[in-house]
PDB file of N, CA and C in Angstrom:
ATOM      1  N   MET A1273     147.630  96.566  98.478  1.00 88.00           N
ATOM      2  CA  MET A1273     147.331  95.477  99.382  1.00 88.00           C
ATOM      3  C   MET A1273     146.636  95.970 100.645  1.00 88.00           C
ATOM      4  N   ILE A1274     146.969  97.175 101.028  1.00 91.00           N
ATOM      5  CA  ILE A1274     146.347  97.728 102.229  1.00 91.00           C
ATOM      6  C   ILE A1274     144.879  98.020 102.004  1.00 91.00           C
ATOM      7  N   SER A1275     144.517  98.224 100.738  1.00 92.00           N
ATOM      8  CA  SER A1275     143.115  98.530 100.453  1.00 92.00           C
ATOM      9  C   SER A1275     142.210  97.329 100.720  1.00 92.00           C
ATOM     10  N   LEU A1276     142.757  96.117 100.615  1.00 93.00           N
ATOM     11  CA  LEU A1276     141.954  94.926 100.916  1.00 93.00           C
ATOM     12  C   LEU A1276     141.555  94.873 102.386  1.00 93.00           C
ATOM     13  N   LEU A1277     142.352  95.460 103.238  1.00 94.00           N
ATOM     14  CA  LEU A1277     141.999  95.479 104.660  1.00 94.00           C
ATOM     15  C   LEU A1277     140.748  96.315 104.920  1.00 94.00           C
ATOM     16  N   PHE A1278     140.488  97.269 104.028  1.00 95.00           N
ATOM     17  CA  PHE A1278     139.286  98.079 104.166  1.00 95.00           C
ATOM     18  C   PHE A1278     138.135  97.527 103.346  1.00 95.00           C
ATOM     19  N   LEU A1279     138.436  97.018 102.163  1.00 97.00           N
ATOM     20  CA  LEU A1279     137.380  96.598 101.239  1.00 97.00           C
ATOM     21  C   LEU A1279     136.691  95.303 101.674  1.00 97.00           C
ATOM     22  N   ILE A1280     137.413  94.374 102.213  1.00 97.00           N
ATOM     23  CA  ILE A1280     136.804  93.104 102.621  1.00 97.00           C
ATOM     24  C   ILE A1280     135.824  93.295 103.770  1.00 97.00           C
ATOM     25  N   PRO A1281     136.171  94.021 104.836  1.00 97.00           N
ATOM     26  CA  PRO A1281     135.151  94.246 105.881  1.00 97.00           C
ATOM     27  C   PRO A1281     133.969  95.071 105.389  1.00 97.00           C
ATOM     28  N   ILE A1282     134.206  96.033 104.516  1.00 98.00           N
ATOM     29  CA  ILE A1282     133.089  96.821 103.973  1.00 98.00           C
ATOM     30  C   ILE A1282     132.172  95.927 103.146  1.00 98.00           C
ATOM     31  N   ALA A1283     132.736  95.028 102.351  1.00 98.00           N
ATOM     32  CA  ALA A1283     131.915  94.108 101.555  1.00 98.00           C
ATOM     33  C   ALA A1283     131.121  93.173 102.452  1.00 98.00           C
ATOM     34  N   LEU A1284     131.733  92.690 103.514  1.00 98.00           N
ATOM     35  CA  LEU A1284     131.017  91.814 104.445  1.00 98.00           C
ATOM     36  C   LEU A1284     129.898  92.556 105.150  1.00 98.00           C
ATOM     37  N   ILE A1285     130.140  93.787 105.533  1.00 98.00           N
ATOM     38  CA  ILE A1285     129.100  94.576 106.210  1.00 98.00           C
ATOM     39  C   ILE A1285     127.941  94.854 105.252  1.00 98.00           C
ATOM     40  N   LEU A1286     128.236  95.207 104.016  1.00 98.00           N
ATOM     41  CA  LEU A1286     127.169  95.458 103.041  1.00 98.00           C
ATOM     42  C   LEU A1286     126.384  94.188 102.741  1.00 98.00           C
ATOM     43  N   GLY A1287     127.068  93.050 102.703  1.00 98.00           N
ATOM     44  CA  GLY A1287     126.385  91.780 102.507  1.00 98.00           C
ATOM     45  C   GLY A1287     125.464  91.445 103.661  1.00 98.00           C
ATOM     46  N   LEU A1288     125.912  91.707 104.867  1.00 98.00           N
ATOM     47  CA  LEU A1288     125.068  91.446 106.040  1.00 98.00           C
ATOM     48  C   LEU A1288     123.871  92.394 106.081  1.00 98.00           C
ATOM     49  N   ILE A1289     124.060  93.632 105.663  1.00 98.00           N
ATOM     50  CA  ILE A1289     122.936  94.576 105.597  1.00 98.00           C
ATOM     51  C   ILE A1289     121.920  94.101 104.563  1.00 98.00           C
ATOM     52  N   GLY A1290     122.390  93.631 103.422  1.00 98.00           N
ATOM     53  CA  GLY A1290     121.488  93.112 102.403  1.00 98.00           C
ATOM     54  C   GLY A1290     120.739  91.882 102.872  1.00 98.00           C
ATOM     55  N   LEU A1291     121.435  90.997 103.572  1.00 98.00           N
ATOM     56  CA  LEU A1291     120.795  89.799 104.107  1.00 98.00           C
ATOM     57  C   LEU A1291     119.755  90.165 105.163  1.00 98.00           C
ATOM     58  N   ALA A1292     120.079  91.121 106.017  1.00 98.00           N
ATOM     59  CA  ALA A1292     119.123  91.557 107.040  1.00 98.00           C
ATOM     60  C   ALA A1292     117.897  92.191 106.404  1.00 98.00           C
ATOM     61  N   ALA A1293     118.089  92.971 105.349  1.00 97.00           N
ATOM     62  CA  ALA A1293     116.948  93.591 104.662  1.00 97.00           C
ATOM     63  C   ALA A1293     116.076  92.530 104.002  1.00 97.00           C
ATOM     64  N   PHE A1294     116.700  91.511 103.415  1.00 96.00           N
ATOM     65  CA  PHE A1294     115.926  90.428 102.798  1.00 96.00           C
ATOM     66  C   PHE A1294     115.127  89.662 103.844  1.00 96.00           C
ATOM     67  N   LEU A1295     115.763  89.333 104.957  1.00 97.00           N
ATOM     68  CA  LEU A1295     115.044  88.602 106.012  1.00 97.00           C
ATOM     69  C   LEU A1295     113.915  89.445 106.598  1.00 97.00           C
ATOM     70  N   TRP A1296     114.125  90.739 106.730  1.00 97.00           N
ATOM     71  CA  TRP A1296     113.071  91.618 107.229  1.00 97.00           C
ATOM     72  C   TRP A1296     111.889  91.649 106.256  1.00 97.00           C
ATOM     73  N   SER A1297     112.192  91.712 104.964  1.00 95.00           N
ATOM     74  CA  SER A1297     111.106  91.772 103.983  1.00 95.00           C
ATOM     75  C   SER A1297     110.337  90.458 103.935  1.00 95.00           C
ATOM     76  N   VAL A1298     111.008  89.341 104.141  1.00 94.00           N
ATOM     77  CA  VAL A1298     110.307  88.049 104.160  1.00 94.00           C
ATOM     78  C   VAL A1298     109.410  87.962 105.399  1.00 94.00           C
ATOM     79  N   ARG A1299     109.907  88.419 106.529  1.00 95.00           N
ATOM     80  CA  ARG A1299     109.116  88.347 107.768  1.00 95.00           C
ATOM     81  C   ARG A1299     107.918  89.272 107.750  1.00 95.00           C
ATOM     82  N   THR A1300     108.008  90.396 107.051  1.00 94.00           N
ATOM     83  CA  THR A1300     106.893  91.338 107.023  1.00 94.00           C
ATOM     84  C   THR A1300     105.896  91.030 105.923  1.00 94.00           C
ATOM     85  N   GLY A1301     106.138  89.983 105.120  1.00 89.00           N
ATOM     86  CA  GLY A1301     105.160  89.559 104.135  1.00 89.00           C
ATOM     87  C   GLY A1301     105.262  90.241 102.790  1.00 89.00           C
ATOM     88  N   GLN A1302     106.413  90.752 102.445  1.00 87.00           N
ATOM     89  CA  GLN A1302     106.580  91.424 101.156  1.00 87.00           C
ATOM     90  C   GLN A1302     106.456  90.449  99.984  1.00 87.00           C
ATOM     91  N   PHE A1303     106.708  89.168 100.215  1.00 87.00           N
ATOM     92  CA  PHE A1303     106.699  88.190  99.135  1.00 87.00           C
ATOM     93  C   PHE A1303     105.489  87.261  99.214  1.00 87.00           C
ATOM     94  N   ASP A1304     104.482  87.615  99.994  1.00 87.00           N
ATOM     95  CA  ASP A1304     103.316  86.749 100.132  1.00 87.00           C
ATOM     96  C   ASP A1304     102.445  86.730  98.880  1.00 87.00           C
ATOM     97  N   ASP A1305     102.246  87.871  98.252  1.00 84.00           N
ATOM     98  CA  ASP A1305     101.354  87.955  97.099  1.00 84.00           C
ATOM     99  C   ASP A1305     102.129  88.493  95.904  1.00 84.00           C
ATOM    100  N   LEU A1306     102.831  87.623  95.220  1.00 83.00           N
ATOM    101  CA  LEU A1306     103.649  88.059  94.091  1.00 83.00           C
ATOM    102  C   LEU A1306     102.817  88.280  92.835  1.00 83.00           C
ATOM    103  N   ASP A1307     101.723  87.555  92.681  1.00 84.00           N
ATOM    104  CA  ASP A1307     100.908  87.670  91.477  1.00 84.00           C
ATOM    105  C   ASP A1307      99.830  88.737  91.592  1.00 84.00           C
ATOM    106  N   GLY A1308      99.525  89.189  92.774  1.00 82.00           N
ATOM    107  CA  GLY A1308      98.447  90.154  92.968  1.00 82.00           C
ATOM    108  C   GLY A1308      98.696  91.467  92.260  1.00 82.00           C
ATOM    109  N   ALA A1309      99.875  92.020  92.408  1.00 76.00           N
ATOM    110  CA  ALA A1309     100.174  93.302  91.770  1.00 76.00           C
ATOM    111  C   ALA A1309     100.217  93.167  90.256  1.00 76.00           C
ATOM    112  N   ALA A1310     100.658  92.026  89.778  1.00 81.00           N
ATOM    113  CA  ALA A1310     100.742  91.821  88.334  1.00 81.00           C
ATOM    114  C   ALA A1310      99.362  91.717  87.711  1.00 81.00           C
ATOM    115  N   THR A1311      98.391  91.157  88.419  1.00 83.00           N
ATOM    116  CA  THR A1311      97.049  91.031  87.848  1.00 83.00           C
ATOM    117  C   THR A1311      96.185  92.253  88.126  1.00 83.00           C
ATOM    118  N   ARG A1312      96.449  92.988  89.202  1.00 80.00           N
ATOM    119  CA  ARG A1312      95.648  94.182  89.504  1.00 80.00           C
ATOM    120  C   ARG A1312      95.821  95.256  88.446  1.00 80.00           C
ATOM    121  N   ILE A1313      96.966  95.311  87.806  1.00 78.00           N
ATOM    122  CA  ILE A1313      97.197  96.338  86.796  1.00 78.00           C
ATOM    123  C   ILE A1313      96.369  96.062  85.539  1.00 78.00           C
ATOM    124  N   LEU A1314      95.939  94.813  85.349  1.00 82.00           N
ATOM    125  CA  LEU A1314      95.162  94.471  84.156  1.00 82.00           C
ATOM    126  C   LEU A1314      93.700  94.875  84.299  1.00 82.00           C
ATOM    127  N   TYR A1315      93.202  95.031  85.504  1.00 78.00           N
ATOM    128  CA  TYR A1315      91.812  95.380  85.727  1.00 78.00           C
ATOM    129  C   TYR A1315      91.695  96.878  85.950  1.00 78.00           C
ATOM    130  N   ASP A1316      91.032  97.555  85.035  1.00 74.00           N
ATOM    131  CA  ASP A1316      90.837  98.989  85.127  1.00 74.00           C
ATOM    132  C   ASP A1316      89.494  99.251  85.776  1.00 74.00           C
ATOM    133  N   GLU A1317      89.528  99.826  86.957  1.00 72.00           N
ATOM    134  CA  GLU A1317      88.289 100.089  87.669  1.00 72.00           C
ATOM    135  C   GLU A1317      87.698 101.449  87.338  1.00 72.00           C
ATOM    136  N   ASP A1318      88.473 102.288  86.689  1.00 71.00           N
ATOM    137  CA  ASP A1318      87.960 103.601  86.320  1.00 71.00           C
ATOM    138  C   ASP A1318      87.046 103.485  85.109  1.00 71.00           C
ATOM    139  N   ARG A1319      86.048 104.321  85.095  1.00 66.00           N
ATOM    140  CA  ARG A1319      85.166 104.348  83.934  1.00 66.00           C
ATOM    141  C   ARG A1319      85.830 105.152  82.824  1.00 66.00           C
ATOM    142  N   PRO A1320      85.569 104.785  81.576  1.00 66.00           N
ATOM    143  CA  PRO A1320      86.177 105.557  80.487  1.00 66.00           C
ATOM    144  C   PRO A1320      85.560 106.949  80.411  1.00 66.00           C
ATOM    145  N   LEU A1321      86.340 107.893  79.966  1.00 65.00           N
ATOM    146  CA  LEU A1321      85.869 109.267  79.849  1.00 65.00           C
ATOM    147  C   LEU A1321      84.877 109.370  78.699  1.00 65.00           C
ATOM    148  N   PRO A1322      83.832 110.203  78.844  1.00 69.00           N
ATOM    149  CA  PRO A1322      82.885 110.357  77.732  1.00 69.00           C
ATOM    150  C   PRO A1322      83.565 111.045  76.557  1.00 69.00           C
ATOM    151  N   ALA A1323      83.115 110.676  75.367  1.00 74.00           N
ATOM    152  CA  ALA A1323      83.703 111.239  74.155  1.00 74.00           C
ATOM    153  C   ALA A1323      83.320 112.705  74.032  1.00 74.00           C
ATOM    154  N   LYS A1324      84.270 113.519  73.628  1.00 72.00           N
ATOM    155  CA  LYS A1324      84.010 114.943  73.449  1.00 72.00           C
ATOM    156  C   LYS A1324      83.248 115.153  72.144  1.00 72.00           C
ATOM    157  N   PRO A1325      82.291 116.093  72.115  1.00 72.00           N
ATOM    158  CA  PRO A1325      81.569 116.348  70.871  1.00 72.00           C
ATOM    159  C   PRO A1325      82.528 116.892  69.806  1.00 72.00           C
ATOM    160  N   GLY A1326      82.346 116.436  68.595  1.00 69.00           N
ATOM    161  CA  GLY A1326      83.185 116.877  67.496  1.00 69.00           C
ATOM    162  C   GLY A1326      84.400 116.010  67.279  1.00 69.00           C
ATOM    163  N   HIS A1327      84.697 115.128  68.218  1.00 63.00           N
ATOM    164  CA  HIS A1327      85.816 114.206  68.047  1.00 63.00           C
ATOM    165  C   HIS A1327      85.259 112.825  67.780  1.00 63.00           C
ATOM    166  N   SER A1328      85.823 112.137  66.853  1.00 56.00           N
ATOM    167  CA  SER A1328      85.331 110.789  66.572  1.00 56.00           C
ATOM    168  C   SER A1328      86.121 109.761  67.292  1.00 56.00           C
TER     169      SER A1328
END
């Protein structure tokens, strides 16, 4: 029973830290462009490597 005296405040503190991190990420614009990263991976801007002689 004594462990609840330690665990409940620790859980509340961790919850508040998580909430503060979420609010910070929203304010800094982390969630502004959710689709951009998903579509950028589909476009390959690098040119393909030339084929080596002797390999088909």
